[in-house]
């Protein structure tokens, strides 16, 4: 997330300065944070779907077998 913010910030500052002057620079951090929030929500949704698919593929027997392997 931090890398995404760093990558997006510089181009947004440059474009904000070109399009809106000083106001564009001032709002660049807010716009960047909003874009990172959207990216985070998308990543959260993708990972939750992947976790849900993994849980659907599991079974009680498989879980017990894995627990037995860990206990040994």
Short mmCIF file of C-alpha atoms in Angstrom, two decimals:
data_model
loop_
_atom_site.label_atom_id
_atom_site.label_comp_id
_atom_site.label_asym_id
_atom_site.label_seq_id
_atom_site.Cartn_x
_atom_site.Cartn_y
_atom_site.Cartn_z
CA UNK A 1 0.00 0.00 0.00
CA UNK A 2 2.84 2.35 0.84
CA UNK A 3 4.53 1.60 -2.47
CA UNK A 4 1.29 2.32 -4.32
CA UNK A 5 0.97 5.64 -2.52
CA UNK A 6 4.55 6.57 -3.35
CA UNK A 7 4.16 5.68 -7.01
CA UNK A 8 0.89 7.57 -7.41
CA UNK A 9 1.85 10.69 -5.45
CA UNK A 10 4.46 12.19 -7.79
CA UNK A 11 2.38 12.02 -11.00
CA UNK A 12 -0.69 13.34 -9.17
CA UNK A 13 1.31 16.30 -7.80
CA UNK A 14 2.66 17.07 -11.27
CA UNK A 15 -0.75 16.82 -12.93
CA UNK A 16 -2.40 18.76 -10.10
CA UNK A 17 0.13 21.58 -10.49
CA UNK A 18 -0.38 21.68 -14.26
CA UNK A 19 -4.18 21.61 -14.12
CA UNK A 20 -5.01 23.54 -10.93
CA UNK A 21 -1.85 25.35 -9.81
CA UNK A 22 -1.23 25.54 -6.07
CA UNK A 23 -4.64 24.02 -5.27
CA UNK A 24 -3.66 20.93 -7.25
CA UNK A 25 -0.56 20.48 -5.11
CA UNK A 26 -2.56 20.92 -1.92
CA UNK A 27 -5.17 18.35 -2.97
CA UNK A 28 -2.65 15.86 -4.39
CA UNK A 29 -2.23 13.99 -1.10
CA UNK A 30 -5.98 13.65 -0.62
CA UNK A 31 -6.44 12.36 -4.16
CA UNK A 32 -3.55 9.93 -3.69
CA UNK A 33 -4.99 8.64 -0.40
CA UNK A 34 -8.36 8.13 -2.07
CA UNK A 35 -6.79 6.16 -4.93
CA UNK A 36 -4.88 4.00 -2.44
CA UNK A 37 -8.11 3.40 -0.51
CA UNK A 38 -9.78 2.14 -3.69
CA UNK A 39 -6.79 -0.12 -4.40
CA UNK A 40 -6.96 -1.46 -0.84
CA UNK A 41 -10.66 -2.21 -1.07
CA UNK A 42 -10.09 -4.06 -4.35
CA UNK A 43 -7.26 -6.09 -2.81
CA UNK A 44 -9.40 -6.88 0.23
CA UNK A 45 -12.25 -8.10 -1.96
CA UNK A 46 -9.93 -10.28 -4.03
CA UNK A 47 -8.27 -11.83 -1.00
CA UNK A 48 -11.58 -12.47 0.79
CA UNK A 49 -12.90 -14.29 -2.29
CA UNK A 50 -9.73 -16.38 -2.45
CA UNK A 51 -10.01 -17.24 1.24
CA UNK A 52 -13.69 -18.14 0.85
CA UNK A 53 -12.86 -20.45 -2.08
CA UNK A 54 -10.17 -22.11 0.02
CA UNK A 55 -12.60 -22.65 2.87
CA UNK A 56 -15.15 -24.17 0.51
CA UNK A 57 -12.55 -26.63 -0.79
CA UNK A 58 -11.64 -27.74 2.72
CA UNK A 59 -13.19 -30.52 4.77
CA UNK A 60 -13.21 -31.62 8.39
CA UNK A 61 -11.09 -34.67 7.55
CA UNK A 62 -8.47 -32.56 5.80
CA UNK A 63 -8.34 -30.14 8.73
CA UNK A 64 -7.92 -32.99 11.22
CA UNK A 65 -5.14 -34.53 9.12
CA UNK A 66 -3.29 -31.21 9.04
CA UNK A 67 -3.71 -30.75 12.79
CA UNK A 68 -2.31 -34.22 13.41
CA UNK A 69 0.72 -33.42 11.28
CA UNK A 70 1.36 -30.23 13.24
CA UNK A 71 1.04 -31.96 16.62
CA UNK A 72 3.68 -34.58 15.72
#
